[in-house]
């Protein structure tokens, strides 16, 4: 018995751990496809045989509901944006806003706000802080949130808006970060296909996602 | 079968304009100054180039007729053509080259024997001498059992002895091949020895006086005046 | 290391290369030897997959290959199955994705063939088709080898397109480059590096093979 | 439509093609005419960028081009500037990304040159270098054209690498393929289609140009 | 300057092994059966191939010495070489071909005049006849002001008249060029007319009796026996 799940790329690490746990507990194999949310959505619209879809936003599961691919959506994780730098001096300022105002900062990475929910959240935070226009010339767009972190860890940029989940990785230890409470939570919704091959298995997994065990794993990777 | 052609073609410095006929078992030798149009005529007979006007008729087949807009492809003409610059296929050895379109593969061995290149069968064209390549090209053309044989200076890279031998072979082959043969050469002895008819082509036209002017001392123009100073040939049969 | 993904990658690259050599040769021949109205336009179309970002090609392929799309419908009515998310599906995608790399070097090689060789072939009675097979192809080995190298390696690296059309099903459509993508996305850079490095011996072995075939055909 | 992105794309493709023709020619010559230990390994290395997924190439490029990376440091100490996220940076990335497509067809063309022409060139006193420039290059026009077409179109389609190294800065490093990607991701399919279609006339015009150059050099 | 060579080279069916010397203003004519090794010898003099053993010495320069491991590149030998299969550059027209390595571009026009191909200057090699290509190759070699001239059947595609004219020109050029000339031909008249010395090469060795056997009826072997049946040449000065 197995289920096939389409998973937004930012959730890979947490998902792999949860799925492994789920497999040992239930014996149901989990086959995952990781890609960008937009890509997965396109596949599903064109008949991809996924039982379940873990999106990086709310918008696409909602659409799928409207398009009658699924009967209902649910939220499985809330991500948070943080501001990470490879340079530990960066975090000596009182707030992330002050840190960004420094002349030392030449380039700041954010995920593409047009395509990535984390990018949109970072942009919202910068706007709220009144820094968006001032920092325009320093902003570098990454394809997704993982790439934004790559820029930051390789010192390609002086600081980057990343996912909280990134702070768990070994690379993160060499740098420092600010929380960015001004950035809205990234609400990640999921849904199960109406015509799933293994609907039971998928429902079982959906339930498992909010089990205590899974919540712990999610917390470890910075999701709430 | 008889090949008869009557062709016109505008070239840059003169116009080709001539007619001729050659019957089965006959050999017509084309001779004349370099650049006179011999290769071009041969190519038109082969169907590789189109005359501007005229006909090429082989037996009862019309190969080319400018008025009736007939132009048979080279493939359908089924002829043998030894190119002036022996176009062997570089990716094949001499044997495979000769057997490329052979009617009977066994014959190729005999032809190699006849042309004295049996020992070179496995070599690629770039690994043999100019004269050896030329002899292979002749095998290739003959092995096809052509209905018309076109030979454009086929022996030009051969020494006198080999050449004489092959010339003899060709003459005796003429009867067996039972097809018309058109032969281009610059060697007057060869022409006299082989030809049933000699066709001197000068600037695209037939010029019956050319041979005479060339062999004898008659000083036509500067070049010949010079040529006359060299030892003269006299033909002793 | 993900050996299954590596296996799928090699299988895909191999199948793509073989099929593409057969498909591209006549197209290259057409482009090298014939003149017809709209030829440049056809050529531009053949090369288009190269100029488009892989995700875009993938996007359009999904649309035509989905059960509702034109190709998907035909395929479905013939076999009852689906093309998307199968090995066959990614093979087709990979072939389309790599077509320009096969056609262009072959065309260059074909158009360099000495005209006199073709003339001799026609004289010897070969039809255009036979001359193509017996004269043009064997004398274009270097160009064909170039095409094979490009296609093989390009299929190994293909990723954007395959991820979209294939959906990363282990043993079926999950290729090594997708595994690398996942490793990079999860910030597991050392695993990504390992997999990437494993491409060197593969490319190397393939190049040795092609070079050897190329040399054999010349000597 | 995003004209600025289209402009950057064309500029990039053009600059990449010109530079790569100059860089790839000697490499192709070396591979076509010389035998030395490790040659196949060098060849495999040259072709590696093709076999690697763009994101991986991009990743390694970031590492070497970042201010702390080797190339980035040298560049920084020379000019005081940064390579990443500049037009120069994506040009370098695009050149590395497309090297195999330039080298392979050129190598095939060079190795098809009739040896006798080279012999004659040497007899006429030309050094190997002069023979390369005056005999090999002019007789390889078809292969060079093939290389130019491949490189130009491939640079237009390059996207994964450029996105990483360039950071999608409008007017500087945001190329059309990134705009298409954004359009597809945001489900703005008509805009994506429009941009993708705009590549057809561009590729078409470029092909016409190359074909014309090719023909002129032959007649 | 004098070129002197003493070379050995193992070939598949026989071994090349001969020595010769040719001084400035002298012409040495190599003649002999097809496949006998003439082109191979010329190529070794040009530095395109390496003898297994021996020396090639030009004046006081050592071009090749197997013992001292000296082998000067073709570039440094500065010689003129008309290849048997006229290797013109296909991407250049005849004029550019001839001027390719010319010392003085102006001279090329005179050479074209001399060889009677002035009207073809702007044509590419594939657009002219075989004999015209050959004459262009001669211009190319001469325009370089070579220190040694190697001519491998340079007139093989030319008609008798043109050939006689050029033969004359070559003979008169010999004095002006002031370099040794080595000339390969299959034409015995040409050999007798041009040569200061004749070098008959048979199966890689010098065979002084070859000319005699070939010209006279003396029936040496089958080929010659056949050859003897054809009109005999007698030389009348
Ligand atoms: N492909 C071509 N296009 C245009 N003109 C050509 C072409 N080939 C040859 N010519 C010209 O046509 C004329 C006849 O050439 P052709 O090759 O028929 O002469 P030929 O009698 O065979 O000379 P040769 O004895 O030197 O081989 C020459 O003036 C030549 O320059
Ligand atoms: N590249 C090569 N490799 C090996 N053997 C060769 C090569 N070229 C020629 N040969 C062989 O070497 C011998 C001498 O050839 P060469 O070309 O020197 O003869 P040649 O005297 O010039 O003949 P021809 O008068 O026919 O031009 C022949 O047996 C030939 O088959
Ligand atoms: Mg001719
Ligand atoms: Mg020879």
PDB file of N, CA, C and O and ligand atoms in Angstrom, chain B residues 128-133 157, chain E residues 33-40 42 81 84 152-153 184 186, ligand 4:
ATOM      1  N   UNK B 128      46.824   5.028 -50.955  1.00  0.00           N
ATOM      2  CA  UNK B 128      47.443   4.484 -52.158  1.00  0.00           C
ATOM      3  C   UNK B 128      47.858   5.627 -53.073  1.00  0.00           C
ATOM      4  O   UNK B 128      47.472   6.778 -52.863  1.00  0.00           O
ATOM      5  N   UNK B 129      48.616   5.302 -54.106  1.00  0.00           N
ATOM      6  CA  UNK B 129      49.130   6.353 -54.981  1.00  0.00           C
ATOM      7  C   UNK B 129      48.049   6.832 -55.945  1.00  0.00           C
ATOM      8  O   UNK B 129      47.001   6.199 -56.100  1.00  0.00           O
ATOM      9  N   UNK B 130      48.329   7.959 -56.588  1.00  0.00           N
ATOM     10  CA  UNK B 130      47.357   8.548 -57.501  1.00  0.00           C
ATOM     11  C   UNK B 130      46.926   7.587 -58.598  1.00  0.00           C
ATOM     12  O   UNK B 130      45.742   7.440 -58.895  1.00  0.00           O
ATOM     13  N   UNK B 131      47.896   6.892 -59.189  1.00  0.00           N
ATOM     14  CA  UNK B 131      47.582   5.971 -60.272  1.00  0.00           C
ATOM     15  C   UNK B 131      46.763   4.785 -59.783  1.00  0.00           C
ATOM     16  O   UNK B 131      45.910   4.257 -60.503  1.00  0.00           O
ATOM     17  N   UNK B 132      47.016   4.368 -58.553  1.00  0.00           N
ATOM     18  CA  UNK B 132      46.266   3.240 -57.997  1.00  0.00           C
ATOM     19  C   UNK B 132      44.805   3.623 -57.740  1.00  0.00           C
ATOM     20  O   UNK B 132      43.878   2.846 -58.015  1.00  0.00           O
ATOM     21  N   UNK B 133      44.619   4.838 -57.279  1.00  0.00           N
ATOM     22  CA  UNK B 133      43.250   5.323 -57.088  1.00  0.00           C
ATOM     23  C   UNK B 133      42.503   5.336 -58.408  1.00  0.00           C
ATOM     24  O   UNK B 133      41.353   4.924 -58.492  1.00  0.00           O
ATOM     25  N   UNK B 157      47.277   9.572 -64.454  1.00  0.00           N
ATOM     26  CA  UNK B 157      48.297   9.463 -63.408  1.00  0.00           C
ATOM     27  C   UNK B 157      49.099   8.173 -63.526  1.00  0.00           C
ATOM     28  O   UNK B 157      49.729   7.753 -62.566  1.00  0.00           O
TER      29      UNK B 157
ATOM     30  N   UNK E  33      57.103   3.503 -62.781  1.00  0.00           N
ATOM     31  CA  UNK E  33      55.758   2.929 -62.758  1.00  0.00           C
ATOM     32  C   UNK E  33      54.883   3.496 -61.631  1.00  0.00           C
ATOM     33  O   UNK E  33      55.404   3.929 -60.610  1.00  0.00           O
ATOM     34  N   UNK E  34      53.602   3.440 -61.858  1.00  0.00           N
ATOM     35  CA  UNK E  34      52.638   3.913 -60.852  1.00  0.00           C
ATOM     36  C   UNK E  34      52.798   3.112 -59.564  1.00  0.00           C
ATOM     37  O   UNK E  34      52.938   1.900 -59.585  1.00  0.00           O
ATOM     38  N   UNK E  35      52.782   3.801 -58.435  1.00  0.00           N
ATOM     39  CA  UNK E  35      52.947   3.120 -57.146  1.00  0.00           C
ATOM     40  C   UNK E  35      54.395   2.837 -56.812  1.00  0.00           C
ATOM     41  O   UNK E  35      54.685   2.153 -55.838  1.00  0.00           O
ATOM     42  N   UNK E  36      55.316   3.407 -57.597  1.00  0.00           N
ATOM     43  CA  UNK E  36      56.730   3.107 -57.400  1.00  0.00           C
ATOM     44  C   UNK E  36      57.377   3.880 -56.261  1.00  0.00           C
ATOM     45  O   UNK E  36      58.483   3.559 -55.854  1.00  0.00           O
ATOM     46  N   UNK E  37      56.709   4.923 -55.783  1.00  0.00           N
ATOM     47  CA  UNK E  37      57.251   5.639 -54.634  1.00  0.00           C
ATOM     48  C   UNK E  37      57.634   7.077 -54.904  1.00  0.00           C
ATOM     49  O   UNK E  37      58.186   7.751 -54.042  1.00  0.00           O
ATOM     50  N   UNK E  38      57.305   7.608 -56.082  1.00  0.00           N
ATOM     51  CA  UNK E  38      57.726   8.966 -56.425  1.00  0.00           C
ATOM     52  C   UNK E  38      57.103   9.994 -55.489  1.00  0.00           C
ATOM     53  O   UNK E  38      57.799  10.839 -54.919  1.00  0.00           O
ATOM     54  N   UNK E  39      55.780   9.898 -55.308  1.00  0.00           N
ATOM     55  CA  UNK E  39      55.115  10.870 -54.454  1.00  0.00           C
ATOM     56  C   UNK E  39      55.639  10.768 -53.026  1.00  0.00           C
ATOM     57  O   UNK E  39      55.844  11.782 -52.347  1.00  0.00           O
ATOM     58  N   UNK E  40      55.885   9.559 -52.582  1.00  0.00           N
ATOM     59  CA  UNK E  40      56.390   9.382 -51.224  1.00  0.00           C
ATOM     60  C   UNK E  40      57.754  10.068 -51.063  1.00  0.00           C
ATOM     61  O   UNK E  40      58.003  10.740 -50.051  1.00  0.00           O
ATOM     62  N   UNK E  42      58.923  12.637 -52.777  1.00  0.00           N
ATOM     63  CA  UNK E  42      58.682  14.085 -52.779  1.00  0.00           C
ATOM     64  C   UNK E  42      58.179  14.546 -51.414  1.00  0.00           C
ATOM     65  O   UNK E  42      58.616  15.557 -50.873  1.00  0.00           O
ATOM     66  N   UNK E  81      55.712  23.334 -53.736  1.00  0.00           N
ATOM     67  CA  UNK E  81      55.312  21.946 -53.972  1.00  0.00           C
ATOM     68  C   UNK E  81      53.982  21.976 -54.714  1.00  0.00           C
ATOM     69  O   UNK E  81      52.986  22.465 -54.185  1.00  0.00           O
ATOM     70  N   UNK E  84      50.265  16.294 -56.486  1.00  0.00           N
ATOM     71  CA  UNK E  84      49.714  15.515 -57.587  1.00  0.00           C
ATOM     72  C   UNK E  84      48.218  15.788 -57.757  1.00  0.00           C
ATOM     73  O   UNK E  84      47.698  15.851 -58.859  1.00  0.00           O
ATOM     74  N   UNK E 152      54.877  17.535 -58.740  1.00  0.00           N
ATOM     75  CA  UNK E 152      54.414  16.141 -58.857  1.00  0.00           C
ATOM     76  C   UNK E 152      53.364  16.038 -59.960  1.00  0.00           C
ATOM     77  O   UNK E 152      52.190  16.335 -59.743  1.00  0.00           O
ATOM     78  N   UNK E 153      53.791  15.642 -61.136  1.00  0.00           N
ATOM     79  CA  UNK E 153      52.916  15.574 -62.308  1.00  0.00           C
ATOM     80  C   UNK E 153      52.091  16.846 -62.481  1.00  0.00           C
ATOM     81  O   UNK E 153      50.862  16.801 -62.532  1.00  0.00           O
ATOM     82  N   UNK E 184      58.180  15.299 -61.293  1.00  0.00           N
ATOM     83  CA  UNK E 184      57.697  13.941 -61.527  1.00  0.00           C
ATOM     84  C   UNK E 184      56.808  13.953 -62.758  1.00  0.00           C
ATOM     85  O   UNK E 184      55.940  14.827 -62.886  1.00  0.00           O
ATOM     86  N   UNK E 186      55.008  11.225 -66.060  1.00  0.00           N
ATOM     87  CA  UNK E 186      54.904   9.924 -66.716  1.00  0.00           C
ATOM     88  C   UNK E 186      55.169  10.057 -68.206  1.00  0.00           C
ATOM     89  O   UNK E 186      55.103   9.098 -68.948  1.00  0.00           O
TER      90      UNK E 186
HETATM   91 MG1  LIG F   4      52.286   9.822 -57.210  1.00  0.00          MG
END
